[in-house]
Short mmCIF file of C-alpha atoms and ligand atoms in Angstrom, two decimals:
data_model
loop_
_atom_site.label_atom_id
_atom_site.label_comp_id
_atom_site.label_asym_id
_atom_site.label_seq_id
_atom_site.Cartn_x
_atom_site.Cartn_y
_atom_site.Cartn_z
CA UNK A 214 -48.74 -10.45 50.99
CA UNK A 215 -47.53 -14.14 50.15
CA UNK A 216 -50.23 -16.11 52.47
CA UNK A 217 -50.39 -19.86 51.94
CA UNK A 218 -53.87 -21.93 52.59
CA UNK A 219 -53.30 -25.42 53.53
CA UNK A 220 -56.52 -28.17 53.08
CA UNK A 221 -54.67 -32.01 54.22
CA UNK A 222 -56.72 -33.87 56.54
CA UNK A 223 -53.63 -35.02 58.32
CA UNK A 224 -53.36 -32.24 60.61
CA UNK A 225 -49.33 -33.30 61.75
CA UNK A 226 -48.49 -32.63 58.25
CA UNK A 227 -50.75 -29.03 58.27
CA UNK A 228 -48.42 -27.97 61.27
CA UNK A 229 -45.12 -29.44 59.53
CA UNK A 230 -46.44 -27.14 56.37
CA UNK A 231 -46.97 -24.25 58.41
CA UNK A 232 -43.57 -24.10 60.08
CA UNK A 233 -42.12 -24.32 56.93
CA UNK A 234 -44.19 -21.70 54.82
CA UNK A 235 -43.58 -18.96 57.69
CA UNK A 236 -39.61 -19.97 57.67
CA UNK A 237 -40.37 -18.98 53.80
CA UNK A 238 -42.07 -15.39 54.90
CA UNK A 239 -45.43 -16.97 54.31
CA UNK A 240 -48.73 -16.29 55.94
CA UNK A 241 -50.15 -19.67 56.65
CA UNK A 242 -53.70 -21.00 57.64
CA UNK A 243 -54.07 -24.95 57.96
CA UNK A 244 -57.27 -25.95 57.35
CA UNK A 245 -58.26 -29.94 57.68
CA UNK A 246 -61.52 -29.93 56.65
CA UNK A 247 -63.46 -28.76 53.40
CA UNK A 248 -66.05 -26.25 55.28
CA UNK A 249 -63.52 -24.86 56.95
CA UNK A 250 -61.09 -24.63 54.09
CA UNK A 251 -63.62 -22.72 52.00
CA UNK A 252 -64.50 -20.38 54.92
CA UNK A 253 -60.81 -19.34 54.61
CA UNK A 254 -61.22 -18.89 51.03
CA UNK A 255 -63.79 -16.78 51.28
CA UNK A 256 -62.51 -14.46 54.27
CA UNK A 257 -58.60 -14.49 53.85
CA UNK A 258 -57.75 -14.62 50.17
CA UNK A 259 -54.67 -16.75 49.75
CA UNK A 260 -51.82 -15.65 47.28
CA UNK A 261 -51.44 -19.97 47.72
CA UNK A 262 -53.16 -23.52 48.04
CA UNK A 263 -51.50 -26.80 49.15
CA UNK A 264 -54.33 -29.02 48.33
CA UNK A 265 -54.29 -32.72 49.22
CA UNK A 266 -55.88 -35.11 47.31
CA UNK A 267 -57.59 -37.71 49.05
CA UNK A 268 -59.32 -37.13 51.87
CA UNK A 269 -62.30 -38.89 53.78
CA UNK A 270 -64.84 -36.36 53.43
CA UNK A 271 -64.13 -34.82 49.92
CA UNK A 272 -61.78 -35.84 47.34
CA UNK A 273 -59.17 -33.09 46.00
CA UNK A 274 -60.68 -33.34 42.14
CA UNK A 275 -64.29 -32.07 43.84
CA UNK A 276 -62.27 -29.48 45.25
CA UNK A 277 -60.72 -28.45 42.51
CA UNK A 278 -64.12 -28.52 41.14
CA UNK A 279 -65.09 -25.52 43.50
CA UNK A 280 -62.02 -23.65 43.19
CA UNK A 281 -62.80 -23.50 39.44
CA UNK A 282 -66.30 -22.76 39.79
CA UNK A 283 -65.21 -19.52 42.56
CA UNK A 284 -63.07 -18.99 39.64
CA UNK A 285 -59.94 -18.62 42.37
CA UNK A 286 -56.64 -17.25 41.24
CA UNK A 287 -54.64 -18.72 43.98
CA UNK A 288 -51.64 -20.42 42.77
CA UNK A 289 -52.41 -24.41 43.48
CA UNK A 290 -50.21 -26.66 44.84
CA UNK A 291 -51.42 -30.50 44.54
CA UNK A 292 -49.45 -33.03 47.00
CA UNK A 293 -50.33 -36.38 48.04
CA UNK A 294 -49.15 -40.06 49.08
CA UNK A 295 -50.43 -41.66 45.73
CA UNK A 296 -48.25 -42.06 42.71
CA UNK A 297 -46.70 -39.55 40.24
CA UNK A 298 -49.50 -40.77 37.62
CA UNK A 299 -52.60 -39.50 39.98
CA UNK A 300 -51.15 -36.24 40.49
CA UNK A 301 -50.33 -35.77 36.98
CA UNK A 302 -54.02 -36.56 36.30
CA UNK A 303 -54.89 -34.09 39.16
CA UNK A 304 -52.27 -31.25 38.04
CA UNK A 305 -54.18 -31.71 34.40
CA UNK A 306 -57.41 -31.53 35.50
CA UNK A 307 -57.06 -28.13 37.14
CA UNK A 308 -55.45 -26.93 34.34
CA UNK A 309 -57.99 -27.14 32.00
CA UNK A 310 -60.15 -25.94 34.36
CA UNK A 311 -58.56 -22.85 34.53
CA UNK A 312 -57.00 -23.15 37.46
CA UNK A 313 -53.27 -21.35 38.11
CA UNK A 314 -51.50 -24.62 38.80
CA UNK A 315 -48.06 -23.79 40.36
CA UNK A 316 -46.99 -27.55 41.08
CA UNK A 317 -47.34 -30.94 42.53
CA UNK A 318 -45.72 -32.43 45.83
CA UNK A 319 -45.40 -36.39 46.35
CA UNK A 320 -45.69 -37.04 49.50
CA UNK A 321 -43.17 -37.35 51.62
CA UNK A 322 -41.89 -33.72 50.50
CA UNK A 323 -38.91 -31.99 51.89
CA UNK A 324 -38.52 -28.19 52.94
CA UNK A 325 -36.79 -27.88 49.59
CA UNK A 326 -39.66 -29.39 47.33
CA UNK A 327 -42.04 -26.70 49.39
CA UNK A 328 -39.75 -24.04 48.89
CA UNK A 329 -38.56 -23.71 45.33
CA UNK A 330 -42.52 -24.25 44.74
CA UNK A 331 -43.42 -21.23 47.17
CA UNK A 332 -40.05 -19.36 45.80
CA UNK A 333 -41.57 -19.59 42.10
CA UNK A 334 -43.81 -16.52 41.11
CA UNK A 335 -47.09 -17.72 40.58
CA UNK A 336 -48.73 -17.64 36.86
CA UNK A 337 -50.85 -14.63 36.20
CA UNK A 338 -54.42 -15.53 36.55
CA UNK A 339 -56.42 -17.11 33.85
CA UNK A 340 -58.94 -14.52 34.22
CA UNK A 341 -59.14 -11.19 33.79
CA UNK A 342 -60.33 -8.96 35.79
CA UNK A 343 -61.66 -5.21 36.42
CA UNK A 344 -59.57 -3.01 38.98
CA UNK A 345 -61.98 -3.59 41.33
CA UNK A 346 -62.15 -7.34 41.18
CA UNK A 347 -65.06 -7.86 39.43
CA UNK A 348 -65.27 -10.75 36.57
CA UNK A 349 -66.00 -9.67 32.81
CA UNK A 350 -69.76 -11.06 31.97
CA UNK A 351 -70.43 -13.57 29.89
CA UNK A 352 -69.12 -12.64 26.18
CA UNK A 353 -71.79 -13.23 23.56
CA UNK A 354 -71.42 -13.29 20.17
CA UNK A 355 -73.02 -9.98 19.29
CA UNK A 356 -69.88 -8.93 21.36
CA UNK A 357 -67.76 -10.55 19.64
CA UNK A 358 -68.80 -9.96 15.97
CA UNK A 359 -68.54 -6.27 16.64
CA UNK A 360 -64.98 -6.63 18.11
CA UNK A 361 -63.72 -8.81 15.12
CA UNK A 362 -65.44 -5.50 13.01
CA UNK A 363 -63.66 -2.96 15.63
CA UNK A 364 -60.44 -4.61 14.71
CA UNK A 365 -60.16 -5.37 18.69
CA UNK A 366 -58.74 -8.54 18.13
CA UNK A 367 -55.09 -7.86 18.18
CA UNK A 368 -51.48 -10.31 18.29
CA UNK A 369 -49.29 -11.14 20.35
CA UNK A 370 -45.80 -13.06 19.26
CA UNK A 371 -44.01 -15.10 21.67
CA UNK A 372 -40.34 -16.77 19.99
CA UNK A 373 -39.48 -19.73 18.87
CA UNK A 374 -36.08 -20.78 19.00
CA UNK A 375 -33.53 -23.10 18.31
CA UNK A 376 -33.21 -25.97 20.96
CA UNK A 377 -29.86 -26.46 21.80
CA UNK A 378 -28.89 -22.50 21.57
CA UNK A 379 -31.37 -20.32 22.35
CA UNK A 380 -29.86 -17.17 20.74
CA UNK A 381 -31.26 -18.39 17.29
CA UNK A 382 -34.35 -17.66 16.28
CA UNK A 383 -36.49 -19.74 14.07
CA UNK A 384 -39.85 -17.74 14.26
CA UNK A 385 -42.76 -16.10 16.36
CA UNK A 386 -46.32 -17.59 16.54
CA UNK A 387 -49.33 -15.11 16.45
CA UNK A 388 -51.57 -15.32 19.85
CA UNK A 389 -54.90 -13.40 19.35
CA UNK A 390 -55.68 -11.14 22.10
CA UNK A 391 -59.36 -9.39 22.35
CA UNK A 392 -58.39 -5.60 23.92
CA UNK A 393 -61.48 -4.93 25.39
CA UNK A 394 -62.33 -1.16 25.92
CA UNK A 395 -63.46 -1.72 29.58
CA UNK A 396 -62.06 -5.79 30.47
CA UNK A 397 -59.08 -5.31 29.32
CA UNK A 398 -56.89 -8.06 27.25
CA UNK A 399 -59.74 -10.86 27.13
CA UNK A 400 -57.27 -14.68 26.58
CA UNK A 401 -58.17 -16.54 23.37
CA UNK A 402 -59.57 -19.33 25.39
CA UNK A 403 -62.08 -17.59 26.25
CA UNK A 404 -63.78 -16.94 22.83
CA UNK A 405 -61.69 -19.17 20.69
CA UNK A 406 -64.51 -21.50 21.13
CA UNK A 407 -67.27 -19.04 21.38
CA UNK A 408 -66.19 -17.69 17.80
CA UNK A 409 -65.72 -21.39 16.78
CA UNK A 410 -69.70 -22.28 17.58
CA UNK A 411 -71.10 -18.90 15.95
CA UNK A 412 -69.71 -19.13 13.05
CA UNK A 413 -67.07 -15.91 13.56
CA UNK A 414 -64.03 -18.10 13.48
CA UNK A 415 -63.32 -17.11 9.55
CA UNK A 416 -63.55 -13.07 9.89
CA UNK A 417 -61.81 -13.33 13.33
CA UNK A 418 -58.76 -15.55 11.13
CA UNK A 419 -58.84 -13.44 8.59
CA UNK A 420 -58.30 -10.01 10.82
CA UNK A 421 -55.20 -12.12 12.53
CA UNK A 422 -53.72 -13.43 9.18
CA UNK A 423 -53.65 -9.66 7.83
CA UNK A 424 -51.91 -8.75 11.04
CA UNK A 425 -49.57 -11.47 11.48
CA UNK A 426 -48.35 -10.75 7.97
CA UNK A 427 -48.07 -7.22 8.80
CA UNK A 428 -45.99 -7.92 11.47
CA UNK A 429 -44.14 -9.97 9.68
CA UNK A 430 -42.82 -8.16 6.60
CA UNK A 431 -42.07 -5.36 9.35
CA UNK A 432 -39.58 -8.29 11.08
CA UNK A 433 -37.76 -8.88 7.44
CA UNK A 434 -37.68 -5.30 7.00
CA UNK A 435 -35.91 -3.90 9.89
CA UNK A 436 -33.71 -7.09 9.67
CA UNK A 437 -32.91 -8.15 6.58
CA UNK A 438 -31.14 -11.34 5.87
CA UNK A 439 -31.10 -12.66 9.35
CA UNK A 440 -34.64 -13.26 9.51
CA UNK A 441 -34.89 -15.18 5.85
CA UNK A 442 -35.45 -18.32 7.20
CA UNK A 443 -37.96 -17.26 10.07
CA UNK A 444 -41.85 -18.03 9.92
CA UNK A 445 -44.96 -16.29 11.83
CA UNK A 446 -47.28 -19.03 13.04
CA UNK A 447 -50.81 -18.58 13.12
CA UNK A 448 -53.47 -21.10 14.79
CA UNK A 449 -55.90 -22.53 12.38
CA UNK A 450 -59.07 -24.23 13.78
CA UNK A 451 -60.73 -27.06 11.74
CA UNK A 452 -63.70 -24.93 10.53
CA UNK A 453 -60.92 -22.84 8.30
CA UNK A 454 -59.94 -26.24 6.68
CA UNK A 455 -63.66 -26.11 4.63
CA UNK A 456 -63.23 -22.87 2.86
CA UNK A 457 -62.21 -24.11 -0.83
CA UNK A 458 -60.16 -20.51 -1.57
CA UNK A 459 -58.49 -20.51 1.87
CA UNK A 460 -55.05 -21.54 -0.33
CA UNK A 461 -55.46 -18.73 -3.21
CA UNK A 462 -56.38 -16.01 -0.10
CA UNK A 463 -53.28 -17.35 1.64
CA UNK A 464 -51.35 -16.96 -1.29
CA UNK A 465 -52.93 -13.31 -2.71
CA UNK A 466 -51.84 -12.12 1.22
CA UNK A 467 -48.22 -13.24 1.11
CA UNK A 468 -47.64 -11.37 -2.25
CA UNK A 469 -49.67 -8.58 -1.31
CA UNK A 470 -47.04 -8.08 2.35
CA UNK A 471 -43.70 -9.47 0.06
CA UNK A 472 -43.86 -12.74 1.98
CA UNK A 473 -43.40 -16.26 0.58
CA UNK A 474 -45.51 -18.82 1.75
CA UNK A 475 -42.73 -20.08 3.35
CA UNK A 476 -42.89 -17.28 5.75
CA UNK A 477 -45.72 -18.56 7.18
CA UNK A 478 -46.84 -21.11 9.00
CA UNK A 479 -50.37 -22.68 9.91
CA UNK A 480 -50.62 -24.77 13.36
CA UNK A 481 -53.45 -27.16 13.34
CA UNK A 482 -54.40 -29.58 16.43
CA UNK A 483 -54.37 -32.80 15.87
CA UNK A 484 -58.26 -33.20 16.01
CA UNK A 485 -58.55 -30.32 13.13
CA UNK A 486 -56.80 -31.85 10.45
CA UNK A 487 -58.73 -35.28 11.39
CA UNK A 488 -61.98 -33.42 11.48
CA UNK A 489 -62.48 -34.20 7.85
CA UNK A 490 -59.73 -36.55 6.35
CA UNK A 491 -60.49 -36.13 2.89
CA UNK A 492 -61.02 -32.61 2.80
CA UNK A 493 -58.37 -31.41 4.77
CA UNK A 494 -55.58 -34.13 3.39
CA UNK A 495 -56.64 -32.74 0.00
CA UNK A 496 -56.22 -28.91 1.46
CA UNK A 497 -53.11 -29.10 3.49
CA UNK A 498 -51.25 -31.09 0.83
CA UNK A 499 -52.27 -27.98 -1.63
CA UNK A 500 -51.11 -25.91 1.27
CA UNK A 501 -48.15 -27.61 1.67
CA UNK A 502 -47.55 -27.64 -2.28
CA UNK A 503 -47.38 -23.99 -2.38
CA UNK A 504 -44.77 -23.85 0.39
CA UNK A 505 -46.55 -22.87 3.56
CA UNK A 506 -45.34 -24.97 6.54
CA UNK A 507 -47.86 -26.66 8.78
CA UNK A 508 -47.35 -27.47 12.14
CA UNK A 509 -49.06 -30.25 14.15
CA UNK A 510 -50.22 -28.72 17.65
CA UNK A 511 -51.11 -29.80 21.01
CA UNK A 512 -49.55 -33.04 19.94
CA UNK A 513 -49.88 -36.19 22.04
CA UNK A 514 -53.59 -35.16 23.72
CA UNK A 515 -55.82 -35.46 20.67
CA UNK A 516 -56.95 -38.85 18.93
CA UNK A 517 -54.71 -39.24 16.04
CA UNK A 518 -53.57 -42.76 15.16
CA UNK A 519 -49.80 -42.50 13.82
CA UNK A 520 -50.92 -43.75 10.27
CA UNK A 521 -53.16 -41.01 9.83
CA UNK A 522 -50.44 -38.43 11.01
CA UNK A 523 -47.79 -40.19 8.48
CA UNK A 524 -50.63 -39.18 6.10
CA UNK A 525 -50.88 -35.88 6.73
CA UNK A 526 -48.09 -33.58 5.31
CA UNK A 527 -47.17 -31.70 7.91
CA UNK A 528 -43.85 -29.92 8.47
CA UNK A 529 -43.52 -29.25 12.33
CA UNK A 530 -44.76 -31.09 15.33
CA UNK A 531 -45.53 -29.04 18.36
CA UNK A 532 -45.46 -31.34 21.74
CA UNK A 533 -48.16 -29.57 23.92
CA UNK A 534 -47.48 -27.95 26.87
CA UNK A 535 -48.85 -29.95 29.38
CA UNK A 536 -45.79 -32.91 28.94
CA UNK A 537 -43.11 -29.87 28.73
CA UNK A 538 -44.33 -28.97 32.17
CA UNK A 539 -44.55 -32.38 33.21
CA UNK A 540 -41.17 -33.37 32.56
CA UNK A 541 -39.45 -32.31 35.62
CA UNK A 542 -41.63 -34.99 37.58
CA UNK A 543 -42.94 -37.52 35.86
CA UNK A 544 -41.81 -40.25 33.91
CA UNK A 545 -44.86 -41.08 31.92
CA UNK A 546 -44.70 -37.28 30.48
CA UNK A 547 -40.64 -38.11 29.53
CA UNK A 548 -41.53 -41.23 28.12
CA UNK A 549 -43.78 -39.41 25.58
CA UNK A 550 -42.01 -36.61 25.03
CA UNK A 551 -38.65 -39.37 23.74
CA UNK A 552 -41.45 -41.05 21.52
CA UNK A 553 -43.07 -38.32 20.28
CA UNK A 554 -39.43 -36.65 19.30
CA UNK A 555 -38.27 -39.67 17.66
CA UNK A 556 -41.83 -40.20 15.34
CA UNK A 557 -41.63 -36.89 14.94
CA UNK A 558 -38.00 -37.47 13.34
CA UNK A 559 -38.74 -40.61 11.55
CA UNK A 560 -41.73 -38.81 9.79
CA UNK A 561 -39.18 -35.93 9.12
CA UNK A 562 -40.92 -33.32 11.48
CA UNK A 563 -39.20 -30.46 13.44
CA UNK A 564 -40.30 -30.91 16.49
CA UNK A 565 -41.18 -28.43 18.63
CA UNK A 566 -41.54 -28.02 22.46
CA UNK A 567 -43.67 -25.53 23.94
CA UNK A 568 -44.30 -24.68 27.37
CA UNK A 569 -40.90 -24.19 28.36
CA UNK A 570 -40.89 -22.89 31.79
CA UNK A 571 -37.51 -23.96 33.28
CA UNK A 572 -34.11 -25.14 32.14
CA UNK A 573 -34.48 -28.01 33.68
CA UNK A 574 -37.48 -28.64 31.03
CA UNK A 575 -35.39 -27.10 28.23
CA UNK A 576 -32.29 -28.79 29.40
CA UNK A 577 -34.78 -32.38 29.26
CA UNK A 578 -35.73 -31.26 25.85
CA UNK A 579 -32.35 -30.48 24.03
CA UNK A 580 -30.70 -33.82 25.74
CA UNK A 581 -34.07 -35.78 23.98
CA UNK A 582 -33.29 -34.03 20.27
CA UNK A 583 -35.91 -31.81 20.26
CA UNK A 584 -35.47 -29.18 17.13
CA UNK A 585 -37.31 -25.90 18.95
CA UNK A 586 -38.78 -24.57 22.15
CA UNK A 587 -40.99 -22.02 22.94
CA UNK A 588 -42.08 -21.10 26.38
CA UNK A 589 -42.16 -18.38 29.31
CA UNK A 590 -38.11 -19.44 29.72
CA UNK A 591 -37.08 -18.44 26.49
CA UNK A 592 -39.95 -15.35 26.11
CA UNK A 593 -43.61 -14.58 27.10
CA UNK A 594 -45.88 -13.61 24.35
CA UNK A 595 -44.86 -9.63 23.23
CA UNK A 596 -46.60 -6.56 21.60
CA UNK A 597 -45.17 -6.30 18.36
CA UNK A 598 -43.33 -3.16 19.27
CA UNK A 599 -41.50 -5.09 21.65
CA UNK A 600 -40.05 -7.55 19.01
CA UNK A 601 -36.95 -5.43 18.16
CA UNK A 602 -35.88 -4.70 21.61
CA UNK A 603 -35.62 -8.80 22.55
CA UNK A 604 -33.80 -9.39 18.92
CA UNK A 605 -31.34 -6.62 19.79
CA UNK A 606 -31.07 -7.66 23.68
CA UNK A 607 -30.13 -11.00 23.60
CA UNK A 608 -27.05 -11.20 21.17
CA UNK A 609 -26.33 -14.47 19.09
CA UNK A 610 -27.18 -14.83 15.77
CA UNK A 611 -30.56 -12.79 16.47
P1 LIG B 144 -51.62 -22.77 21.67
O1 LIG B 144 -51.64 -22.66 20.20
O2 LIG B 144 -51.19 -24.06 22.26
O3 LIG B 144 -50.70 -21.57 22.16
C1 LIG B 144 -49.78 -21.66 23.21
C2 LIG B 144 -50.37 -21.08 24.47
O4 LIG B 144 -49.46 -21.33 25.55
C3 LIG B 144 -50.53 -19.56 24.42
O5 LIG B 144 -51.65 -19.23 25.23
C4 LIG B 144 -49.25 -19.09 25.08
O6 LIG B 144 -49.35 -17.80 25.62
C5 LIG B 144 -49.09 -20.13 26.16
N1 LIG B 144 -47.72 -20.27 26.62
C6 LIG B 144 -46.59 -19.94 25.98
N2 LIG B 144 -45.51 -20.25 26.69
C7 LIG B 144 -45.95 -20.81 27.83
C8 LIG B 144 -45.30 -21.33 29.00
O7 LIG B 144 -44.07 -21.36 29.13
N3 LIG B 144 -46.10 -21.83 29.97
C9 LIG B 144 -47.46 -21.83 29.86
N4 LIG B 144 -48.17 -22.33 30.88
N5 LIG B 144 -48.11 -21.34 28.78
C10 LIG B 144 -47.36 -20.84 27.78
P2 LIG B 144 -52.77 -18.27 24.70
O8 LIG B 144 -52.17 -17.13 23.96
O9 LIG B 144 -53.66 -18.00 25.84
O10 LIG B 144 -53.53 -19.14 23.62
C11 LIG B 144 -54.34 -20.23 24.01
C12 LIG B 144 -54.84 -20.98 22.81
O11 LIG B 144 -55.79 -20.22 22.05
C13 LIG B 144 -53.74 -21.32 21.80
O12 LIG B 144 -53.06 -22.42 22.29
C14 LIG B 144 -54.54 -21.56 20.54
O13 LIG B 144 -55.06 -22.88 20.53
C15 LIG B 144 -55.71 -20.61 20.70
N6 LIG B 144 -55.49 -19.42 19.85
C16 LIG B 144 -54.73 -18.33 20.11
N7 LIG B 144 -54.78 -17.46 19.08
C17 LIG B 144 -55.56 -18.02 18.13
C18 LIG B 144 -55.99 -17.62 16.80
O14 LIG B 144 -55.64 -16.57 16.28
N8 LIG B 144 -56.81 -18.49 16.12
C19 LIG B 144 -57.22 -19.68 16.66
N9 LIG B 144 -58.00 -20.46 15.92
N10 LIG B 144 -56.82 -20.08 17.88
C20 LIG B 144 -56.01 -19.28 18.61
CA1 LIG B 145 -50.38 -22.96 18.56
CA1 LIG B 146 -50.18 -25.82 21.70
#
C-alpha cells in the first residue's frame, strides 16, 4: 500500500498535499508537528515522507537525523521555500546517511512536481533486512575475516556504456557483495570501511580481483572480438596503494586469466591516490606503465587540488553520483558537471558519469560531452550469469 506521511508546519499546504497524494491513489497522513509526525512513524509505516525543512520547533536536518537513526526505509521527499542550494545540501545529507532519498520539491510545487515524484518507484532500501523485519547486528571483523575465507564476498557488474549511444558497451565495474548465509546480500558500504580499519581490505581485494578476472575472460570468451576493447573495473581503496608487489600480482593475474592489463581497470577516489603522494604517484604511474587504466572516482567531493590531479596519471574520470542525480534541479550540480567534463578533457580523461537514473540526466550528460554513463537507466548491478542475457537483449554493437 503506497501511503504518504506529510511533516510541514504549514498545515494549508498539509491539506493541499493530501488532496493531491489521494488523487495519486495515496494513503495520506499530515502531520504538522515533530511528536506527532514520529507517532505516525512508529504506528502507520509510510511507503513515503514529504519532509519540510524549516520549521519552528525542529529543523528538517534533525529530522533527518532521526529518520536515519530509526534506520527508516521510507522513500524521502525534501521540499521547502528556501533555495535550490539548501535542498541540495539537505537531499545530500540524507543520502549519506543512508536515507532512500526519492527527491526534492521547491516550494511552490505543482500537482505535477508531486506526482512524477510519487509516480517514481522508490529505491530499494539501504538496509537489509530479515523476512521478518529485523536489522542484521552489528558486523565485526571476526565476521568478516571468516567471510573473506568462506569466499562470501561475491560481484556484481553493472555496464558502462558509451554516452551518446547506449547500445555500446565500454565495460562493467565489479561491486562486492557479502552473501550472508542468514542476512542475505550485506551492501559494500557497510563493511567497506569496517574491512578498511581491520586491516582485511587486502584479502577481501584480492578474493574480488580473482573474481572480477574470472568473470572477465568468461565475457571475451563467449564474445570474442566485440568485447576487445572492454575493461572490468574494480574499486581500489588507498590502503592497497602501500603494497610494493600490488603491480607484479596485478600483472601474474592477468596472464594467469589471458587478460591484458588493459582489460582492467582500477578506480581510486580522489582522497586514495592523495593519501600518500609520493607513494602512490610512484605506484599508479608503474600501474599505468604496464597498461592498466585507472579511473578517478567519486570525483568532485574529495579534496584534490587540480595540479595534483594533472599529476596523477589517470585514464578515466568518474563524476560521482550525487551531481548526476542533481542535474535535473540544480544549477550548481550542472555547473560542475560542464567543468569537471571539460578538465577532464583538457587533462585527456574519459569521463565518466555515474548515477544515471533518468534520461533527462543522461540526455544532460551526452549534450555536456561526457564520454560514458553508468547508472540504474542504462543497467542495475547483475549476477554474472545475467551478463549474456543484457548483451544479447539490447541489440547494437553489444
Ligand atoms: P562506487 O564505486 O561509487 O560504486 C557505485 C555505486 O553506485 C554502487 O553501489 C552502485 O550499485 C551504485 N549505483 C549504480 N548506479 C546507480 C544509480 O543509477 N543510482 C544510484 N543511486 N546508485 C547507483 P554499491 O555497489 O553499493 O557500492 C558502494 C561503494 O562501495 C562503491 O561506490 C565503492 O566505493 C565501494 N565498493 C564496492 N565494491 C568494492 C570493492 O570491491 N572494493 C572496495 N575497496 N570498495 C568497493
Ligand atoms: Ca567505483
Ligand atoms: Ca563512485
Amino acid at each position: 500500500m503506497m501511503r504518504l506521511l506529510v511533516l510541514d508546519d504549514d498545515p494549508d499546504i498539509g491539506q493541499t498535499v493530501r488532496s493531491m497524494a489521494e488523487t495519486l491513489g495515496y494513503q495520506c497522513q499530515v502531520t504538522t508537528r515533530p511528536d506527532d509526525f514520529f507517532n505516525a512513524l512508529d504506528d502507520w509505516h509510510p511507503s513515503h515522507i514529504l519532509l519540510d525543512l524549516v520549521m519552528p520547533e525542529m529543523d528538517g536536518m534533525e529530522v533527518i537525523r532521526h529518520l536515519a537513526d530509526r534506520r527508516c526505509d521510507a522513500a524521502l521527499i525534501i521540499s521547502s521555500g528556501l533555495g535550490g542550494r539548501v535542498i541540495d545540501a539537505a537531499s545530500r545529507a540524507a543520502s549519506q546517511h543512508q536515507l532512500s532519498m526519492a527527491g526534492v520539491l521547491v516550494k511552490p510545487f505543482s500537482f505535477r512536481d508531486l506526482r512524477t515524484l510519487l509516480g517514481r518507484q522508490p529505491p530499494a532500501p539501504p538496509l537489509p533486512r530479515t523476512r521478518d523485519g529485523a536489522a542484521p547486528p552489528a558486523l565485526t571483523p571476526a565476521m568478516l575475516d571468516e567471510a573473506i575465507q568462506n569466499n562470501q564476498i561475491g560481484l556484481v557488474y553493472q555496464p558502462k556504456v558509451q554516452c551518446g549511444d547506449d547500445t555500446v558497451t565500454v565495460g562493467f565495474e565489479a561491486l562486492a557483495r557479502w552473501q550472508h548465509p542468514q542476512w542475505g546480500a550485506i551492501p559494500p558500504d557497510r563493511f567497506i570501511l569496517l574491512a578498511e580499519r581491520e586491516g582485511l581490505i587486502e584479502a577481501l581485494t584480492r578474493k574480488v580481483l580473482i573474481q572480477a578476472c574470472a568473470t572477465m575472460a568468461g565475457i571475451r570468451r563467449a564474445r570474442g572480438a566485440a568485447a576487445d576493447h572492454w575493461s572490468m573495473a574494480v574499486n581500489l581503496s588507498a590502503r592497497c596503494l602501500t603494497q610494493f608487489d600490488m603491480v607484479d600480482k596485478l600483472v601474474t593475474l592477468c596472464q594467469l586469466h589471458g587478460l591484458e592489463p588493459r582489460h582492467l581497470t582500477l578506480e581510486l577516489t580522489e582522497t586514495a591516490a592523495m593519501e600518500d603522494g609520493v607513494l602512490a604517484l610512484d605506484l599508479l604511474t608503474r600501474l599505468r606503465m604496464k597498461g592498466f587504466q585507472l579511473a578517478i572516482d567519486d570525483f568532485g567531493v574529495g579534496y584534490s587540488s587540480m595540479v595534483q590531479l594533472a599529476r596523477l596519471p589517470f585514464s578515466e574520470l568518474k563524476l560521482d553520483k550525487a551531481f548526476v542525480a542533481a542535474a535535473g534541479h540544480s544549477r550548481e550540480a550542472r555547473t560542475i558537471i560542464r567543468s569537471a567534463v571539460d578538465l577532464g578533457h583538457q587533462l585527456d580523461l574519459k569521463v565518466i558519469g555515474e548515477g544515471v537514473e533518468s534520461g533527462e540526466a543522461l540526455a544532460f550528460l551526452s549534450e555536456v560531452g561526457c564520454d560514458f554513463v553508468q547508472g540504474y537507466y542504462i543497467a542495475r548491478p547483475m549476477g554474472k550469469e545475467a551478463i549474456g542475457a543484457w548483451l544479447d537483449g539490447r541489440g547494437g554493437a553489444g
